[in-house]
């Protein structure tokens, strides 16, 4: 696969930051407009207070455009019921620093890698990371200028896990879009990051054991890896963030095998209890080890699509 490097523009001997791919919104006949940092994208396309809408998405000239578009090519876009952007008061909005407001809404891609034996790979983010530390997510990250979503996803997959997949040997589809805000709750501070995460399903012809031998995670980004089967995924999805419903754990084993990543990148097998995966986002205090809310959404879409052969794409 072609290797992509971060692109810089030099002016007077200094290095400018990488151009970020930002989200634009397009409704009816108006021209696409750059989304504002405090703009709820799900709300923009909703007729009421819906948490999930159907949109069209496209990456054009380094702009990720969301529109109400062609009904035949729509994908779901969802936000959490407790999304900070949705619940921000005028006083809280006024307190968001100008440098944060100027960021706009970023776009990222997250790879839901499904193996031939129907497992998906999740990685636990390193505890040193500033955003969502110690949280389980699929591999993924930012999109660089001139990349396609698939190219960005494959690059991030390789950078984070060491897995290098040939784009000609995998089948890819967009599962859905997630409106992500950090911190995820207003009770934990004002928002300072706003993303649309594109969850892309990649179907590999290899089993998880075959792929396991090629895992070389980056310890700067990943502290552990786990292959999730449909049984664990259903329990994870049932632990709905913001709700208190019981999670059916009776059919789950007492522990799950994970690969811990040492500071030097070495892998070692470890066992984690189900609680590490079925926890909910805490309303106050530091975050805990859990599966992210957006990842739960992606796993739900994955489970619903397991028996279908033509999931949506964009």
Tab-separated table of C-alpha atoms in Angstrom:
chain	number	residue	atom	x	y	z
A	1	UNK	CA	0.000	0.000	0.000
A	2	UNK	CA	1.210	3.470	-0.768
A	3	UNK	CA	2.693	5.114	2.312
A	4	UNK	CA	1.446	8.571	3.167
A	5	UNK	CA	3.389	11.148	5.138
A	6	UNK	CA	2.110	14.229	6.896
A	7	UNK	CA	2.161	17.172	4.541
A	8	UNK	CA	3.569	20.556	5.551
A	9	UNK	CA	3.756	23.914	3.852
A	10	UNK	CA	6.915	25.926	4.429
A	11	UNK	CA	6.758	29.709	4.741
A	12	UNK	CA	9.852	31.688	5.601
A	13	UNK	CA	11.575	28.659	7.036
A	14	UNK	CA	8.742	27.760	9.453
A	15	UNK	CA	6.504	24.709	9.239
A	16	UNK	CA	2.753	25.235	9.255
A	17	UNK	CA	0.430	22.678	10.752
A	18	UNK	CA	-1.017	19.980	8.544
A	19	UNK	CA	-4.140	21.026	6.712
A	20	UNK	CA	-7.031	19.308	8.422
A	21	UNK	CA	-9.951	17.756	6.582
A	22	UNK	CA	-13.041	19.507	7.906
A	23	UNK	CA	-16.755	18.802	7.753
A	24	UNK	CA	-19.053	20.823	5.494
A	25	UNK	CA	-22.846	20.674	5.515
A	26	UNK	CA	-25.108	21.018	2.510
A	27	UNK	CA	-28.867	21.265	2.629
A	28	UNK	CA	-31.291	21.811	-0.208
A	29	UNK	CA	-29.973	24.285	-2.814
A	30	UNK	CA	-27.477	26.191	-0.676
A	31	UNK	CA	-23.752	25.782	-1.280
A	32	UNK	CA	-21.800	23.609	1.193
A	33	UNK	CA	-20.834	25.564	4.299
A	34	UNK	CA	-18.075	24.731	6.764
A	35	UNK	CA	-19.626	23.334	9.932
A	36	UNK	CA	-19.156	25.462	13.049
A	37	UNK	CA	-17.513	23.893	16.081
A	38	UNK	CA	-20.657	24.351	18.224
A	39	UNK	CA	-23.044	23.214	15.485
A	40	UNK	CA	-24.843	19.939	16.101
A	41	UNK	CA	-24.583	18.146	12.778
A	42	UNK	CA	-27.192	15.552	13.686
A	43	UNK	CA	-29.504	18.348	14.743
A	44	UNK	CA	-28.858	20.218	11.494
A	45	UNK	CA	-30.359	17.347	9.475
A	46	UNK	CA	-33.086	16.495	11.997
A	47	UNK	CA	-36.652	17.748	11.797
A	48	UNK	CA	-36.961	17.529	15.575
A	49	UNK	CA	-34.901	16.208	18.450
A	50	UNK	CA	-33.779	12.995	16.743
A	51	UNK	CA	-30.487	11.423	17.789
A	52	UNK	CA	-30.058	9.606	14.455
A	53	UNK	CA	-30.615	10.812	10.895
A	54	UNK	CA	-29.869	9.586	7.393
A	55	UNK	CA	-27.362	11.589	5.342
A	56	UNK	CA	-25.239	11.335	2.242
A	57	UNK	CA	-21.484	11.747	2.609
A	58	UNK	CA	-18.667	12.423	0.193
A	59	UNK	CA	-15.034	13.521	0.278
A	60	UNK	CA	-14.494	16.202	-2.365
A	61	UNK	CA	-11.444	18.430	-2.761
A	62	UNK	CA	-10.378	17.774	0.839
A	63	UNK	CA	-13.821	18.650	2.172
A	64	UNK	CA	-15.993	16.032	3.882
A	65	UNK	CA	-19.496	16.988	2.804
A	66	UNK	CA	-22.663	15.892	4.574
A	67	UNK	CA	-25.960	16.435	2.795
A	68	UNK	CA	-29.566	15.312	2.827
A	69	UNK	CA	-28.795	13.990	-0.700
A	70	UNK	CA	-29.911	10.926	-2.601
A	71	UNK	CA	-32.076	8.619	-0.473
A	72	UNK	CA	-30.586	5.586	-2.182
A	73	UNK	CA	-27.074	6.389	-0.949
A	74	UNK	CA	-27.645	7.532	2.611
A	75	UNK	CA	-25.912	6.287	5.737
A	76	UNK	CA	-26.877	6.789	9.384
A	77	UNK	CA	-25.408	9.691	11.372
A	78	UNK	CA	-25.889	9.511	15.138
A	79	UNK	CA	-25.011	11.440	18.283
A	80	UNK	CA	-25.244	10.432	21.947
A	81	UNK	CA	-28.372	11.485	23.830
A	82	UNK	CA	-26.044	13.364	26.202
A	83	UNK	CA	-24.005	15.013	23.429
A	84	UNK	CA	-22.476	18.200	24.925
A	85	UNK	CA	-23.078	20.231	21.767
A	86	UNK	CA	-26.786	19.466	22.008
A	87	UNK	CA	-27.079	20.496	25.664
A	88	UNK	CA	-24.741	23.504	25.687
A	89	UNK	CA	-26.337	26.572	27.298
A	90	UNK	CA	-25.735	30.082	25.879
A	91	UNK	CA	-23.490	30.889	28.851
A	92	UNK	CA	-21.465	27.712	28.362
A	93	UNK	CA	-21.160	28.360	24.622
A	94	UNK	CA	-19.838	31.851	25.347
A	95	UNK	CA	-17.176	30.331	27.626
A	96	UNK	CA	-15.668	28.135	24.899
A	97	UNK	CA	-12.250	29.664	24.031
A	98	UNK	CA	-11.918	31.367	20.611
A	99	UNK	CA	-9.092	29.041	19.545
A	100	UNK	CA	-11.442	26.084	20.069
A	101	UNK	CA	-14.301	27.745	18.197
A	102	UNK	CA	-11.995	28.273	15.225
A	103	UNK	CA	-11.264	24.565	14.893
A	104	UNK	CA	-14.437	23.656	13.021
A	105	UNK	CA	-15.473	20.001	12.953
A	106	UNK	CA	-12.805	17.434	12.090
A	107	UNK	CA	-13.352	14.142	10.305
A	108	UNK	CA	-11.744	10.836	11.183
A	109	UNK	CA	-12.006	7.260	9.988
A	110	UNK	CA	-12.243	4.159	12.158
A	111	UNK	CA	-11.700	0.659	10.778
A	112	UNK	CA	-14.056	-2.124	11.846
A	113	UNK	CA	-11.887	-5.021	10.685
A	114	UNK	CA	-13.994	-8.183	10.345
A	115	UNK	CA	-12.084	-11.436	10.035
A	116	UNK	CA	-13.104	-14.545	8.102
A	117	UNK	CA	-14.290	-16.078	11.399
A	118	UNK	CA	-16.429	-13.005	12.167
A	119	UNK	CA	-14.474	-11.204	14.825
A	120	UNK	CA	-13.549	-7.540	14.906
A	121	UNK	CA	-10.431	-5.875	16.264
A	122	UNK	CA	-10.594	-3.325	19.087
A	123	UNK	CA	-7.627	-1.478	20.549
A	124	UNK	CA	-7.329	0.163	23.947
A	125	UNK	CA	-6.028	3.696	23.586
A	126	UNK	CA	-2.825	4.447	25.494
A	127	UNK	CA	-3.417	6.071	28.875
A	128	UNK	CA	-1.087	8.951	27.960
A	129	UNK	CA	-3.336	10.148	25.125
A	130	UNK	CA	-5.171	13.415	25.768
A	131	UNK	CA	-8.465	12.338	24.172
A	132	UNK	CA	-10.342	9.208	25.296
A	133	UNK	CA	-7.371	7.598	27.094
A	134	UNK	CA	-7.714	3.945	28.176
A	135	UNK	CA	-10.892	3.519	26.088
A	136	UNK	CA	-11.517	0.634	23.666
A	137	UNK	CA	-12.045	1.670	20.041
A	138	UNK	CA	-11.373	0.294	16.540
A	139	UNK	CA	-8.094	1.444	14.962
A	140	UNK	CA	-8.390	4.800	13.226
A	141	UNK	CA	-7.503	8.469	13.125
A	142	UNK	CA	-7.370	11.578	10.964
A	143	UNK	CA	-7.659	11.874	7.189
A	144	UNK	CA	-4.778	13.561	5.401
A	145	UNK	CA	-5.132	15.831	2.343
A	146	UNK	CA	-5.585	13.963	-0.957
A	147	UNK	CA	-6.344	10.659	0.783
A	148	UNK	CA	-9.516	8.666	0.215
A	149	UNK	CA	-11.324	7.384	3.293
A	150	UNK	CA	-10.071	3.855	2.582
A	151	UNK	CA	-6.468	5.027	2.164
A	152	UNK	CA	-6.674	6.932	5.442
A	153	UNK	CA	-8.179	3.946	7.232
A	154	UNK	CA	-5.557	1.516	5.952
A	155	UNK	CA	-2.756	3.922	6.866
A	156	UNK	CA	-4.072	4.394	10.387
A	157	UNK	CA	-4.593	0.641	10.757
A	158	UNK	CA	-0.968	0.023	9.857
A	159	UNK	CA	0.383	2.853	12.006
A	160	UNK	CA	-1.532	1.739	15.100
A	161	UNK	CA	-1.491	-2.057	14.815
A	162	UNK	CA	1.187	-2.975	12.270
A	163	UNK	CA	-1.417	-4.710	10.100
A	164	UNK	CA	-0.756	-3.921	6.455
A	165	UNK	CA	-3.697	-4.868	4.263
A	166	UNK	CA	-3.784	-4.775	0.482
A	167	UNK	CA	-6.753	-2.617	-0.613
A	168	UNK	CA	-7.254	-5.021	-3.514
A	169	UNK	CA	-7.754	-7.929	-1.110
A	170	UNK	CA	-10.333	-6.418	1.245
A	171	UNK	CA	-13.943	-5.426	0.770
A	172	UNK	CA	-14.875	-2.086	2.342
A	173	UNK	CA	-18.146	-0.367	3.175
A	174	UNK	CA	-19.242	2.520	5.391
A	175	UNK	CA	-21.244	1.278	8.363
A	176	UNK	CA	-22.263	4.678	9.687
A	177	UNK	CA	-21.160	8.070	10.988
A	178	UNK	CA	-20.807	9.141	14.616
A	179	UNK	CA	-20.820	12.705	15.939
A	180	UNK	CA	-18.094	12.605	18.586
A	181	UNK	CA	-17.393	15.307	21.166
A	182	UNK	CA	-14.707	15.396	23.857
A	183	UNK	CA	-15.171	15.517	26.770
A	184	UNK	CA	-18.240	13.367	26.119
A	185	UNK	CA	-20.309	14.965	28.905
A	186	UNK	CA	-20.748	18.608	29.919
A	187	UNK	CA	-20.324	17.557	33.550
A	188	UNK	CA	-16.699	16.800	32.692
A	189	UNK	CA	-15.900	20.127	31.068
A	190	UNK	CA	-16.585	22.262	28.025
A	191	UNK	CA	-16.067	20.610	24.619
A	192	UNK	CA	-12.701	21.128	22.954
A	193	UNK	CA	-12.840	18.501	20.209
A	194	UNK	CA	-15.676	17.844	17.739
A	195	UNK	CA	-15.439	15.120	15.088
A	196	UNK	CA	-17.447	13.098	12.650
A	197	UNK	CA	-16.101	9.557	12.804
A	198	UNK	CA	-16.617	7.424	9.704
A	199	UNK	CA	-16.894	3.783	10.730
A	200	UNK	CA	-15.684	1.740	7.784
A	201	UNK	CA	-16.177	-2.009	7.648
A	202	UNK	CA	-13.284	-3.982	6.151
A	203	UNK	CA	-13.823	-7.656	5.361
A	204	UNK	CA	-10.606	-9.660	5.523
A	205	UNK	CA	-10.272	-13.154	4.001
A	206	UNK	CA	-8.012	-14.110	6.936
A	207	UNK	CA	-8.988	-15.423	10.372
A	208	UNK	CA	-8.161	-13.505	13.537
A	209	UNK	CA	-5.427	-16.016	14.357
A	210	UNK	CA	-3.803	-15.450	10.965
A	211	UNK	CA	-3.915	-11.677	11.452
A	212	UNK	CA	-2.774	-11.970	15.065
A	213	UNK	CA	0.698	-13.089	13.977
A	214	UNK	CA	1.169	-9.783	12.127
A	215	UNK	CA	0.088	-7.500	14.975
A	216	UNK	CA	2.772	-4.955	15.868
A	217	UNK	CA	0.900	-2.254	17.822
A	218	UNK	CA	2.394	1.171	18.434
A	219	UNK	CA	2.815	1.553	22.232
A	220	UNK	CA	2.480	5.327	21.875
A	221	UNK	CA	-1.125	4.852	20.765
A	222	UNK	CA	-2.232	1.356	21.780
A	223	UNK	CA	-1.969	-0.388	25.165
A	224	UNK	CA	-3.895	-3.579	24.309
A	225	UNK	CA	-5.755	-5.402	21.519
A	226	UNK	CA	-8.720	-7.771	21.589
A	227	UNK	CA	-10.650	-9.761	18.977
A	228	UNK	CA	-14.368	-9.345	19.718
A	229	UNK	CA	-16.888	-11.987	18.682
A	230	UNK	CA	-20.623	-11.400	18.265
A	231	UNK	CA	-21.410	-12.685	21.762
A	232	UNK	CA	-19.217	-10.113	23.487
A	233	UNK	CA	-20.310	-7.428	21.012
A	234	UNK	CA	-23.970	-7.943	21.961
A	235	UNK	CA	-23.143	-7.505	25.644
A	236	UNK	CA	-21.136	-4.356	24.884
A	237	UNK	CA	-24.005	-2.873	22.848
A	238	UNK	CA	-26.476	-3.682	25.644
A	239	UNK	CA	-24.485	-1.480	28.063
A	240	UNK	CA	-26.083	1.703	26.727
A	241	UNK	CA	-24.314	4.848	27.920
A	242	UNK	CA	-26.632	7.209	29.767
A	243	UNK	CA	-29.001	4.392	30.784
A	244	UNK	CA	-29.139	2.008	33.750
A	245	UNK	CA	-30.455	-1.157	32.123
A	246	UNK	CA	-29.001	-4.533	33.033
A	247	UNK	CA	-26.456	-6.164	30.768
A	248	UNK	CA	-26.916	-9.918	30.088
A	249	UNK	CA	-23.596	-11.356	31.244
A	250	UNK	CA	-24.744	-14.835	32.257
A	251	UNK	CA	-23.685	-16.339	28.936
A	252	UNK	CA	-20.299	-14.624	28.916
A	253	UNK	CA	-17.096	-16.316	30.072
A	254	UNK	CA	-15.485	-15.058	33.265
A	255	UNK	CA	-12.630	-13.463	31.346
A	256	UNK	CA	-11.487	-12.537	27.843
A	257	UNK	CA	-8.064	-12.966	26.301
A	258	UNK	CA	-6.367	-9.729	25.281
A	259	UNK	CA	-2.889	-8.861	24.044
A	260	UNK	CA	-1.225	-6.282	26.298
A	261	UNK	CA	1.322	-3.951	24.676
A	262	UNK	CA	4.476	-3.160	26.657
A	263	UNK	CA	6.279	0.226	26.398
A	264	UNK	CA	8.748	-1.348	23.948
A	265	UNK	CA	5.938	-2.781	21.795
A	266	UNK	CA	6.171	-6.406	22.948
A	267	UNK	CA	2.906	-8.349	23.187
A	268	UNK	CA	1.854	-10.554	26.088
A	269	UNK	CA	-1.388	-12.416	26.678
A	270	UNK	CA	-3.582	-11.297	29.545
A	271	UNK	CA	-7.117	-11.884	30.815
A	272	UNK	CA	-9.668	-9.150	31.451
A	273	UNK	CA	-13.105	-9.484	33.096
A	274	UNK	CA	-16.253	-8.614	31.141
A	275	UNK	CA	-16.524	-5.416	33.214
A	276	UNK	CA	-13.619	-3.949	31.214
A	277	UNK	CA	-15.841	-3.951	28.119
A	278	UNK	CA	-19.377	-3.384	29.414
A	279	UNK	CA	-18.743	-0.336	31.557
A	280	UNK	CA	-20.586	2.914	30.914
A	281	UNK	CA	-19.259	6.440	30.508
A	282	UNK	CA	-18.960	8.008	34.000
A	283	UNK	CA	-20.863	11.260	34.508
A	284	UNK	CA	-18.191	12.780	36.742
A	285	UNK	CA	-14.563	12.196	37.591
A	286	UNK	CA	-11.898	10.562	35.434
A	287	UNK	CA	-12.819	8.237	32.615
A	288	UNK	CA	-12.646	4.479	33.136
A	289	UNK	CA	-11.691	1.538	30.971
A	290	UNK	CA	-14.682	0.928	28.724
A	291	UNK	CA	-15.778	0.684	25.104
A	292	UNK	CA	-16.483	4.140	23.678
A	293	UNK	CA	-20.070	5.173	22.984
A	294	UNK	CA	-19.345	5.567	19.272
A	295	UNK	CA	-17.783	2.104	19.157
A	296	UNK	CA	-20.913	0.630	20.737
A	297	UNK	CA	-22.888	2.260	17.941
A	298	UNK	CA	-20.525	0.795	15.322
A	299	UNK	CA	-20.726	-2.675	16.892
A	300	UNK	CA	-24.523	-2.463	16.845
A	301	UNK	CA	-24.445	-1.636	13.129
A	302	UNK	CA	-21.963	-4.477	12.569
A	303	UNK	CA	-24.186	-6.989	14.374
A	304	UNK	CA	-27.240	-5.887	12.397
A	305	UNK	CA	-25.341	-6.251	9.148
A	306	UNK	CA	-23.692	-9.619	9.787
A	307	UNK	CA	-26.317	-11.458	7.788
A	308	UNK	CA	-26.514	-8.943	4.958
A	309	UNK	CA	-24.198	-8.843	1.997
A	310	UNK	CA	-24.707	-5.258	0.845
A	311	UNK	CA	-24.274	-2.720	3.689
A	312	UNK	CA	-24.470	0.983	2.759
A	313	UNK	CA	-21.502	2.838	1.320
A	314	UNK	CA	-20.602	6.372	0.307
